[in-house]
Amino acid sequence: MTDTKGQILGFVRDRYPQAEITESQDIFALGFVNSLFAMELVMFVEKTFGVTIPNEELRIDNFRTANSMSELVTRLLAEPAVA
Amino acid sequence: MTVTGVAPPAAAPPVPAAGTARVTDRRSARAFVDTHVAPYADAYDRAGRVPEELLRRVAEAGLWAPFLPPGAGGTGMDWVTLGEVHEEVGRGCSSLRSLLTVHTMAAWTVQRWGSPEQRERWAPAFAAGERLGAFCLSEPGAGSDTSGITTTAAESGGGWALNGVKKWTTGGQRADVFLVFARTEASIGAFLVPRDTPGVEVRPIDDMLGTRASMLAEISFTDVVLDKDALLGPSGFTAGMVLTGTLDLGRYSVAAGSVGIVQACLEASAAYAASREVGGTPLARLPLIQAKLSDMVTDARAARLLLAEAGRLKDAGEASTIMATWVAKYFASTAAARHASEAVQIHGANGCSTDYPVARYYRDAKVMEIIEGSNEIQRTTIAGQADRERTG
Ligand SMILES: Cc1cc2nc3c(=O)[nH]c(=O)nc-3n(C[C@H](O)[C@H](O)[C@H](O)COP(=O)(O)OP(=O)(O)OC[C@H]3O[C@@H](n4cnc5c(N)ncnc54)[C@H](O)[C@@H]3O)c2cc1C
């Protein structure tokens, strides 16, 4: 597992210690995500990986699983920063 | 502070003293409030509004949106300092602090979620106080239950058509632009609506229990045609984040204002207890009064620390700031309501009169337990955190 993925999973598991979550599990399907958690998740990703997630990337598919979030981070880190 | 020779209700509010220095920290905020705000706050309360001159002084002091980056007209003030500044304003006048709160919510939302064009259009005007913002979420039929709002924004002709009624909009009588939350097909979106857009109608709401000078309004939007770029932020599942983030800042500012109310209660009560004698003994020597004062001192410090912690986490970009802000607001608002009640008690009949500010603190503090998430909603949310983080 990549470090990015591990950190994201660690964050989700920290918030929901009683749930067993894997890297490919859809956290929306598990019913975890309310707007408060969505906000926390986005803040966590931005802060931990030093990225700004543009509005058009704030799509549900980018946040369904630790895998998809990790791919989003990798993609954002590869892109030149835009103003 | 004692105010005598007061103006009758609805008289024009008095003009604050001239000469305004920039506010950059707690100390300068305190000086600003002691000069321009606190001496007049009871009169603003009775007039049911603050004067335009005060709004201009706030602009001259750079107080409207100092957290915006320098490029957008702010000074990049950190959140810990902003909390201290809003505390000081709340100590002097909860109505003005309320106006700052909703303006902060609008300005931050544009900065955080706006496109570069939206930021360029609005942020400098918000920073300079040339345009004042207000926050429109609550409706006649929906307050705590935000999912119950019925205002709609339908895509139409490449833009949006907005319909619905918003109620209890702080600053609505005066604001130039409304940050309106409305149902879209996908979820709830945030829209910037200039006041002068055809179809916008503002009806003042006067004579509220507290924050009486914060110029509330009910606002109806009838077939209001908006450009495509009136929508702020993403649509889809994350649209709810715009509201979450906006409310988080509102809650932070109200928490700060509540700390200010506790501090104001303490200062007024300590002064009164030192000068008022019963049977030849100053109130301040009576153990039952001392107990009230000691609890005010303790809660003011505790609430301030919770606020500072929430601010520190905001400055660090930590996600845990959201829950920390809930906790700070819950603690500070309940402390404000409790201590404002005790401050009136310490003042006896004087506390029930217009000769002392504590009756205003009492009325304003009650509002703090209702706005930006009522006490019940705060407790439910905080308990939800305890539940989701349980390990067993
Ligand atoms: C002075 C003032 C200024 C305001 N300014 C603004 C503003 O600028 N913009 C804006 O959009 N709104 C504003 N509001 C409205 C404010 O946000 C709402 O009043 C608040 O959200 C509560 O909603 P409500 O009044 O509809 O009460 P309701 O939601 O009807 O609640 C009534 C009571 O039931 C309790 N309750 C509700 N749900 C639950 C639950 N699930 N469990 C237990 N108890 C519950 C509440 O805590 C409350 O005690 C303002 C209100 C005031 C008083």
Coordinates of C-alpha atoms and ligand atoms in Angstrom, one line a residue:
Chain A
M1 CA 0.0 0.0 0.0
T2 CA 1.3 3.4 -0.8
D3 CA 2.0 5.9 1.9
T4 CA -0.7 8.2 0.6
K5 CA -3.3 5.5 0.7
G6 CA -2.1 4.4 4.1
Q7 CA -2.4 8.0 5.5
I8 CA -5.9 8.4 4.0
L9 CA -7.1 5.1 5.4
G10 CA -5.5 6.0 8.8
F11 CA -7.5 9.2 8.8
V12 CA -10.8 7.4 8.0
R13 CA -10.2 4.6 10.5
D14 CA -9.3 7.1 13.2
R15 CA -12.6 8.8 12.7
Y16 CA -14.5 5.5 12.7
P17 CA -12.5 3.1 14.8
Q18 CA -15.4 0.6 15.1
A19 CA -15.6 0.1 11.3
E20 CA -13.3 -2.0 9.3
I21 CA -12.5 -0.2 6.2
T22 CA -10.3 -1.4 3.3
E23 CA -8.6 0.7 0.6
S24 CA -11.2 -0.3 -2.0
Q25 CA -14.3 0.0 0.1
D26 CA -16.8 2.7 -0.9
I27 CA -17.1 4.9 2.2
F28 CA -20.3 6.5 0.8
A29 CA -22.0 3.1 0.4
L30 CA -21.1 2.4 4.1
G31 CA -23.1 5.5 5.0
F32 CA -20.3 7.3 6.7
V33 CA -20.2 10.5 4.8
N34 CA -22.1 13.5 6.0
S35 CA -21.1 17.0 5.0
L36 CA -19.1 17.4 8.2
F37 CA -17.0 14.4 7.4
A38 CA -16.7 15.4 3.8
M39 CA -15.3 18.8 4.8
E40 CA -12.9 17.1 7.3
L41 CA -11.7 14.7 4.6
V42 CA -11.0 17.4 2.1
M43 CA -9.2 19.5 4.7
F44 CA -7.2 16.5 5.7
V45 CA -6.2 15.7 2.1
E46 CA -5.3 19.3 1.3
K47 CA -3.2 19.7 4.5
T48 CA -1.5 16.4 4.5
F49 CA -0.4 16.3 0.9
G50 CA 0.0 20.1 0.4
V51 CA -2.5 20.3 -2.5
T52 CA -5.5 22.4 -3.2
I53 CA -8.4 20.5 -4.7
P54 CA -10.0 22.5 -7.4
N55 CA -13.8 22.7 -7.5
E56 CA -14.1 20.5 -10.6
E57 CA -12.2 17.7 -8.8
L58 CA -14.6 17.7 -5.8
R59 CA -16.6 14.9 -7.4
I60 CA -17.9 12.0 -5.5
D61 CA -16.0 9.5 -7.5
N62 CA -12.7 11.0 -6.4
F63 CA -13.6 10.4 -2.7
R64 CA -15.4 7.0 -2.7
T65 CA -12.4 4.9 -1.7
A66 CA -8.9 5.4 -0.3
N67 CA -7.7 4.2 -3.7
S68 CA -9.6 6.9 -5.6
M69 CA -8.5 9.6 -3.1
S70 CA -4.9 8.5 -3.4
E71 CA -5.1 8.7 -7.2
L72 CA -6.5 12.2 -7.0
V73 CA -3.6 13.3 -4.8
T74 CA -1.1 11.7 -7.2
R75 CA -2.7 13.5 -10.1
L76 CA -2.8 16.9 -8.3
L77 CA 0.8 16.6 -7.2
A78 CA 1.8 15.9 -10.8
E79 CA 0.0 18.9 -12.2
P80 CA 1.7 22.3 -12.2
A81 CA 0.0 24.6 -9.7
V82 CA -2.6 27.0 -11.2
A83 CA -3.4 30.3 -9.7
Chain B
M1 CA -20.6 51.4 32.1
T2 CA -23.6 53.5 33.0
V3 CA -25.7 55.1 30.4
T4 CA -28.0 57.9 31.5
G5 CA -30.3 60.3 29.7
V6 CA -31.0 57.6 27.1
A7 CA -32.7 58.3 23.8
P8 CA -36.3 56.9 23.3
P9 CA -36.7 53.8 21.3
A10 CA -36.1 54.0 17.5
A11 CA -34.3 57.4 17.8
A12 CA -31.4 57.8 15.5
P13 CA -28.4 55.9 16.9
P14 CA -25.6 58.2 18.1
V15 CA -22.5 58.9 16.0
P16 CA -19.4 57.3 17.3
A17 CA -16.3 59.3 18.2
A18 CA -14.0 60.4 15.3
G19 CA -10.5 59.1 14.5
T20 CA -9.9 55.5 13.7
A21 CA -6.7 53.5 14.0
R22 CA -6.2 50.2 12.1
V23 CA -7.1 47.1 14.1
T24 CA -4.4 44.5 13.9
D25 CA -4.6 42.6 17.1
R26 CA -6.6 42.2 20.4
R27 CA -5.1 45.4 21.9
S28 CA -6.0 47.6 19.0
A29 CA -9.4 45.9 18.8
R30 CA -10.0 46.7 22.4
A31 CA -9.1 50.3 21.9
F32 CA -11.4 50.6 18.9
V33 CA -14.3 49.0 20.8
D34 CA -13.8 51.1 23.9
T35 CA -13.7 54.3 21.8
H36 CA -16.3 53.6 19.0
V37 CA -18.6 50.8 20.1
A38 CA -19.1 50.1 23.8
P39 CA -20.1 53.6 24.9
Y40 CA -22.9 53.6 22.3
A41 CA -24.0 50.0 22.3
D42 CA -27.0 50.5 24.6
A43 CA -28.2 53.3 22.4
Y44 CA -27.8 51.2 19.2
D45 CA -29.8 48.5 20.9
R46 CA -32.6 50.9 21.6
A47 CA -32.5 52.5 18.2
G48 CA -32.6 49.0 16.6
R49 CA -29.7 49.7 14.3
V50 CA -26.1 50.8 14.2
P51 CA -25.4 54.1 12.4
E52 CA -23.7 54.2 9.0
E53 CA -20.8 56.1 10.6
L54 CA -20.0 53.1 12.7
L55 CA -19.9 50.9 9.6
R56 CA -17.5 53.3 8.1
R57 CA -15.3 53.3 11.2
V58 CA -15.2 49.5 11.0
A59 CA -14.1 49.9 7.4
E60 CA -11.4 52.4 8.3
A61 CA -10.1 50.1 11.0
G62 CA -9.8 47.3 8.4
L63 CA -12.2 45.2 10.4
W64 CA -14.6 43.8 7.8
A65 CA -12.5 41.0 6.4
P66 CA -8.9 41.2 7.6
F67 CA -8.4 37.5 7.0
L68 CA -8.5 37.9 3.3
P69 CA -5.0 37.8 1.7
P70 CA -3.3 41.2 1.0
G71 CA -3.9 40.7 -2.8
A72 CA -7.7 40.7 -2.0
G73 CA -7.6 43.7 0.2
G74 CA -7.1 42.0 3.6
T75 CA -4.0 41.6 5.7
G76 CA -4.0 37.9 5.9
M77 CA -4.9 38.0 9.6
D78 CA -4.7 34.6 11.2
W79 CA -7.8 32.9 12.8
V80 CA -6.5 33.1 16.3
T81 CA -6.2 36.8 16.1
L82 CA -9.5 37.1 14.3
G83 CA -11.1 35.3 17.1
E84 CA -9.6 37.7 19.6
V85 CA -10.8 40.7 17.5
H86 CA -14.4 39.3 17.3
E87 CA -14.3 38.6 21.0
E88 CA -13.5 42.2 21.7
V89 CA -16.2 43.4 19.4
G90 CA -18.6 41.0 21.1
R91 CA -17.6 42.4 24.4
G92 CA -18.8 45.8 23.3
C93 CA -21.8 45.1 21.1
S94 CA -23.2 41.7 20.0
S95 CA -25.2 43.4 17.2
L96 CA -22.0 44.7 15.5
R97 CA -20.3 41.4 16.1
S98 CA -23.3 39.7 14.4
L99 CA -22.9 42.0 11.4
L100 CA -19.2 41.1 11.3
T101 CA -20.0 37.4 11.6
V102 CA -22.3 37.2 8.5
H103 CA -20.0 39.4 6.5
T104 CA -17.1 37.1 7.4
M105 CA -19.2 34.2 6.2
A106 CA -19.9 35.8 2.9
A107 CA -16.3 37.0 2.3
W108 CA -14.7 33.8 3.3
T109 CA -17.0 31.7 1.1
V110 CA -16.1 33.8 -1.9
Q111 CA -12.4 33.5 -1.1
R112 CA -12.5 29.8 -0.5
W113 CA -14.9 28.7 -3.2
G114 CA -15.1 31.5 -5.7
S115 CA -13.6 31.3 -9.2
P116 CA -10.8 33.8 -9.8
E117 CA -13.4 36.1 -11.5
Q118 CA -15.8 35.9 -8.6
R119 CA -13.0 36.6 -6.1
E120 CA -11.8 39.6 -8.1
R121 CA -15.3 40.9 -8.3
W122 CA -16.3 40.6 -4.7
A123 CA -13.3 40.1 -2.3
P124 CA -11.8 43.7 -2.4
A125 CA -15.2 45.2 -2.0
F126 CA -15.9 42.9 1.0
A127 CA -12.5 43.7 2.5
A128 CA -13.0 47.4 2.2
G129 CA -16.6 47.2 3.5
E130 CA -17.8 48.8 0.3
R131 CA -20.1 45.9 -0.1
L132 CA -21.6 44.2 3.0
G133 CA -22.6 40.6 2.9
A134 CA -25.3 38.6 4.7
F135 CA -26.0 35.0 5.1
C136 CA -29.4 33.5 4.0
L137 CA -30.0 30.0 5.1
S138 CA -33.0 29.9 7.5
E139 CA -36.5 30.1 6.2
P140 CA -39.9 30.5 7.8
G141 CA -40.3 26.7 7.8
A142 CA -36.7 25.5 8.2
G143 CA -34.0 26.5 10.7
S144 CA -32.0 23.7 12.4
D145 CA -33.1 21.2 9.7
T146 CA -31.2 22.7 6.8
S147 CA -32.2 19.9 4.6
G148 CA -35.8 21.2 4.9
I149 CA -35.1 24.4 3.0
T150 CA -37.5 25.0 0.1
T151 CA -35.8 27.9 -1.7
T152 CA -34.9 26.6 -5.2
A153 CA -32.4 27.5 -7.8
A154 CA -33.3 26.1 -11.1
E155 CA -31.0 26.1 -14.1
S156 CA -32.6 28.4 -16.7
G157 CA -31.3 30.0 -19.9
G158 CA -27.7 29.3 -19.1
G159 CA -28.1 30.8 -15.6
W160 CA -30.3 30.3 -12.6
A161 CA -33.8 31.2 -11.5
L162 CA -34.1 31.7 -7.7
N163 CA -37.4 31.4 -5.8
G164 CA -38.1 31.3 -2.1
V165 CA -38.2 33.2 1.2
K166 CA -35.4 33.5 3.7
K167 CA -36.0 34.7 7.3
W168 CA -33.9 36.0 10.2
T169 CA -31.2 37.3 7.9
T170 CA -28.8 39.3 10.1
G171 CA -27.9 42.5 8.5
G172 CA -30.5 41.9 5.8
Q173 CA -31.9 45.4 6.1
R174 CA -28.5 46.8 5.2
A175 CA -26.5 44.2 3.3
D176 CA -25.5 44.8 -0.4
V177 CA -25.2 41.1 -1.3
F178 CA -26.8 38.0 0.0
L179 CA -25.2 34.6 0.2
V180 CA -28.2 32.4 -0.4
F181 CA -28.4 28.7 0.1
A182 CA -30.9 27.1 -2.3
R183 CA -31.9 23.7 -3.5
T184 CA -30.5 22.7 -6.9
E185 CA -31.3 19.6 -8.7
A186 CA -28.2 18.0 -7.3
S187 CA -28.0 19.3 -3.8
I188 CA -27.9 22.6 -1.9
G189 CA -25.9 25.3 -3.6
A190 CA -24.6 28.7 -2.5
F191 CA -25.5 31.7 -4.6
L192 CA -24.3 35.3 -4.5
V193 CA -27.3 37.6 -5.0
P194 CA -26.8 41.4 -5.1
R195 CA -29.6 43.2 -3.3
D196 CA -30.6 45.3 -6.3
T197 CA -31.4 42.3 -8.5
P198 CA -34.9 42.4 -9.7
G199 CA -37.2 40.1 -7.7
V200 CA -35.4 40.6 -4.4
E201 CA -37.6 42.1 -1.7
V202 CA -36.4 43.0 1.8
R203 CA -38.8 43.3 4.7
P204 CA -37.3 44.5 8.0
I205 CA -37.7 42.4 11.2
D206 CA -37.6 44.6 14.2
D207 CA -37.9 44.2 17.9
M208 CA -36.1 41.0 18.4
L209 CA -35.2 39.8 21.9
G210 CA -31.5 40.3 21.4
T211 CA -28.9 41.6 19.0
R212 CA -31.6 44.2 18.4
A213 CA -29.3 46.5 16.3
S214 CA -28.3 43.8 13.9
M215 CA -31.0 44.8 11.4
L216 CA -32.6 41.5 10.6
A217 CA -34.8 41.0 7.6
E218 CA -37.0 38.6 5.8
I219 CA -36.0 38.4 2.2
S220 CA -38.1 37.0 -0.7
F221 CA -36.7 36.0 -4.0
T222 CA -39.3 35.8 -6.8
D223 CA -38.1 34.6 -10.2
V224 CA -34.7 36.2 -9.6
V225 CA -32.6 35.7 -12.6
L226 CA -28.9 35.0 -11.9
D227 CA -25.8 34.5 -14.1
K228 CA -24.3 31.1 -14.2
D229 CA -21.4 32.3 -12.1
A230 CA -23.7 33.3 -9.2
L231 CA -23.1 29.7 -7.9
L232 CA -20.1 29.5 -5.6
G233 CA -18.2 26.3 -5.3
P234 CA -18.7 22.8 -6.5
S235 CA -22.1 21.2 -7.2
G236 CA -22.8 17.6 -6.3
F237 CA -21.9 15.9 -3.1
T238 CA -19.4 18.4 -2.0
A239 CA -21.8 21.3 -2.3
G240 CA -22.8 20.6 1.3
M241 CA -19.2 21.4 2.2
V242 CA -19.6 25.0 1.2
L243 CA -22.4 25.3 3.8
T244 CA -20.4 23.3 6.4
G245 CA -17.4 25.6 6.0
T246 CA -19.5 28.8 6.0
L247 CA -21.3 27.7 9.2
D248 CA -18.0 26.7 10.8
L249 CA -16.8 30.3 10.5
G250 CA -20.0 31.7 11.7
R251 CA -19.9 29.4 14.7
Y252 CA -16.3 30.5 15.4
S253 CA -17.2 34.1 15.3
V254 CA -20.3 33.5 17.5
A255 CA -18.1 31.6 19.9
A256 CA -15.8 34.5 20.0
G257 CA -18.6 37.0 20.6
S258 CA -19.9 34.8 23.4
V259 CA -16.5 34.9 25.1
G260 CA -16.8 38.7 24.8
I261 CA -20.2 38.6 26.5
V262 CA -18.8 36.6 29.4
Q263 CA -16.0 39.1 29.7
A264 CA -18.4 42.0 29.6
C265 CA -20.5 40.4 32.3
L266 CA -17.5 40.0 34.4
E267 CA -16.2 43.5 34.0
A268 CA -19.7 45.0 34.7
S269 CA -20.3 42.7 37.6
A270 CA -16.9 43.2 39.3
A271 CA -17.3 47.0 39.0
Y272 CA -20.8 47.0 40.4
A273 CA -20.0 44.5 43.2
A274 CA -17.2 46.7 44.3
S275 CA -19.3 49.9 44.6
R276 CA -22.7 48.6 45.7
E277 CA -23.1 48.1 49.4
V278 CA -25.7 46.2 51.2
G279 CA -25.9 46.8 55.0
G280 CA -22.5 48.5 54.8
T281 CA -20.8 45.7 53.1
P282 CA -19.8 45.8 49.4
L283 CA -21.4 43.0 47.4
A284 CA -17.9 41.9 46.4
R285 CA -17.3 40.7 50.0
L286 CA -20.3 38.4 50.0
P287 CA -19.4 34.8 49.4
L288 CA -22.5 34.1 47.2
I289 CA -21.5 37.0 45.0
Q290 CA -17.9 36.0 45.0
A291 CA -19.0 32.5 43.8
K292 CA -20.7 34.1 40.8
L293 CA -17.7 36.3 40.0
S294 CA -15.2 33.4 40.3
D295 CA -17.3 31.3 37.9
M296 CA -17.3 34.2 35.4
V297 CA -13.5 34.5 35.6
T298 CA -13.0 30.8 35.2
D299 CA -15.5 30.3 32.3
A300 CA -14.1 33.4 30.5
R301 CA -10.7 31.8 30.6
A302 CA -11.9 28.3 29.7
A303 CA -14.0 29.6 26.8
R304 CA -11.2 31.7 25.5
L305 CA -8.8 28.7 25.5
L306 CA -11.3 26.6 23.6
L307 CA -11.7 29.3 21.0
A308 CA -8.0 29.8 20.7
E309 CA -7.6 26.0 20.2
A310 CA -10.2 26.1 17.4
G311 CA -8.4 29.1 15.9
R312 CA -5.0 27.4 16.1
L313 CA -6.4 24.3 14.3
K314 CA -7.9 26.6 11.6
D315 CA -4.5 28.3 11.1
A316 CA -2.9 24.9 10.8
G317 CA -5.6 23.7 8.3
E318 CA -6.4 20.8 10.6
A319 CA -9.7 19.1 9.9
S320 CA -10.3 18.8 13.7
T321 CA -11.0 22.5 13.8
I322 CA -14.6 21.9 12.9
M323 CA -15.4 19.8 16.0
A324 CA -13.2 22.1 18.1
T325 CA -15.3 25.0 16.9
W326 CA -18.6 23.2 17.8
V327 CA -17.2 22.6 21.3
A328 CA -16.0 26.2 21.7
K329 CA -19.3 27.6 20.6
Y330 CA -21.3 25.3 22.8
F331 CA -19.3 26.1 25.8
A332 CA -19.0 29.8 25.2
S333 CA -22.7 30.4 24.4
T334 CA -24.0 28.5 27.4
A335 CA -21.5 30.2 29.6
A336 CA -22.6 33.6 28.2
A337 CA -26.3 32.9 28.9
R338 CA -25.5 31.6 32.4
H339 CA -23.3 34.5 33.4
A340 CA -25.4 37.2 31.8
S341 CA -28.3 35.9 34.0
E342 CA -26.0 36.1 37.0
A343 CA -24.8 39.5 36.0
V344 CA -28.4 40.8 36.0
Q345 CA -28.8 39.1 39.4
I346 CA -25.8 40.8 40.9
H347 CA -27.1 44.2 39.7
G348 CA -30.6 43.6 41.2
A349 CA -33.2 46.0 40.0
N350 CA -30.5 48.1 38.3
G351 CA -29.7 45.1 36.2
C352 CA -33.3 45.0 34.9
S353 CA -33.1 48.7 33.9
T354 CA -31.6 50.6 31.0
D355 CA -29.1 52.3 33.3
Y356 CA -26.7 49.3 33.0
P357 CA -25.7 47.2 30.0
V358 CA -26.2 43.8 31.7
A359 CA -29.9 43.5 30.6
R360 CA -28.6 43.8 27.0
Y361 CA -26.0 41.2 27.6
Y362 CA -28.7 38.9 29.0
R363 CA -30.9 39.3 25.9
D364 CA -28.0 39.0 23.5
A365 CA -26.6 35.9 25.2
K366 CA -29.9 34.1 24.8
V367 CA -29.6 34.6 21.0
M368 CA -26.1 33.0 21.1
E369 CA -27.7 29.7 22.3
I370 CA -29.9 29.6 19.2
I371 CA -27.9 30.9 16.2
E372 CA -25.3 29.0 14.1
G373 CA -26.5 25.7 15.5
S374 CA -28.7 25.7 18.6
N375 CA -27.6 24.2 21.8
E376 CA -29.6 21.1 21.1
I377 CA -28.0 20.7 17.7
Q378 CA -24.5 21.3 19.2
R379 CA -25.0 18.7 21.8
T380 CA -26.3 16.2 19.3
T381 CA -23.3 16.8 17.0
I382 CA -20.8 16.6 19.8
A383 CA -22.3 13.4 21.0
G384 CA -22.2 12.1 17.5
Q385 CA -18.4 12.6 17.5
A386 CA -18.2 10.7 20.8
D387 CA -20.1 7.9 19.2
R388 CA -18.2 7.7 15.9
E389 CA -14.8 7.8 17.7
R390 CA -15.6 5.1 20.3
T391 CA -13.3 2.2 20.1
G392 CA -15.5 -0.3 21.8
Ligands
LIG1 C1 -31.1 37.1 16.2 C2 -31.1 36.0 15.2 C3 -30.3 36.2 14.1 C4 -30.3 35.2 13.1 N1 -29.5 35.4 11.9 C5 -29.6 34.5 10.9 C6 -28.9 34.7 9.7 O1 -28.2 35.7 9.5 N2 -29.0 33.8 8.7 C7 -29.8 32.7 8.8 O2 -29.9 31.9 7.9 N3 -30.4 32.5 10.0 C8 -30.4 33.3 11.0 N4 -31.0 33.1 12.2 C9 -31.8 31.9 12.3 C10 -31.1 30.8 13.1 O3 -30.1 30.2 12.4 C11 -32.2 29.7 13.5 O4 -33.1 30.4 14.4 C12 -31.6 28.5 14.1 O5 -31.0 27.7 13.2 C13 -32.7 27.6 14.8 O6 -33.7 27.4 13.8 P1 -35.3 27.7 14.2 O7 -35.3 29.0 14.8 O8 -36.0 27.5 13.0 O9 -35.6 26.6 15.3 P2 -36.1 25.1 15.0 O10 -35.2 24.5 14.1 O11 -37.5 25.1 14.7 O12 -35.9 24.5 16.4 C14 -36.8 24.8 17.5 C15 -36.2 24.2 18.8 O13 -36.1 22.8 18.6 C16 -34.8 22.3 18.8 N5 -34.4 21.3 17.9 C17 -34.4 21.4 16.5 N6 -34.0 20.2 16.0 C18 -33.7 19.4 17.0 C19 -33.3 18.0 17.1 N7 -33.0 17.3 16.1 N8 -33.1 17.5 18.4 C20 -33.4 18.3 19.5 N9 -33.9 19.5 19.4 C21 -34.0 20.1 18.2 C22 -33.9 23.6 18.5 O14 -32.7 23.5 19.2 C23 -34.8 24.7 19.1 O15 -34.6 24.7 20.5 C24 -31.0 34.0 13.2 C25 -31.8 33.8 14.4 C26 -31.8 34.8 15.4 C27 -32.6 34.6 16.6

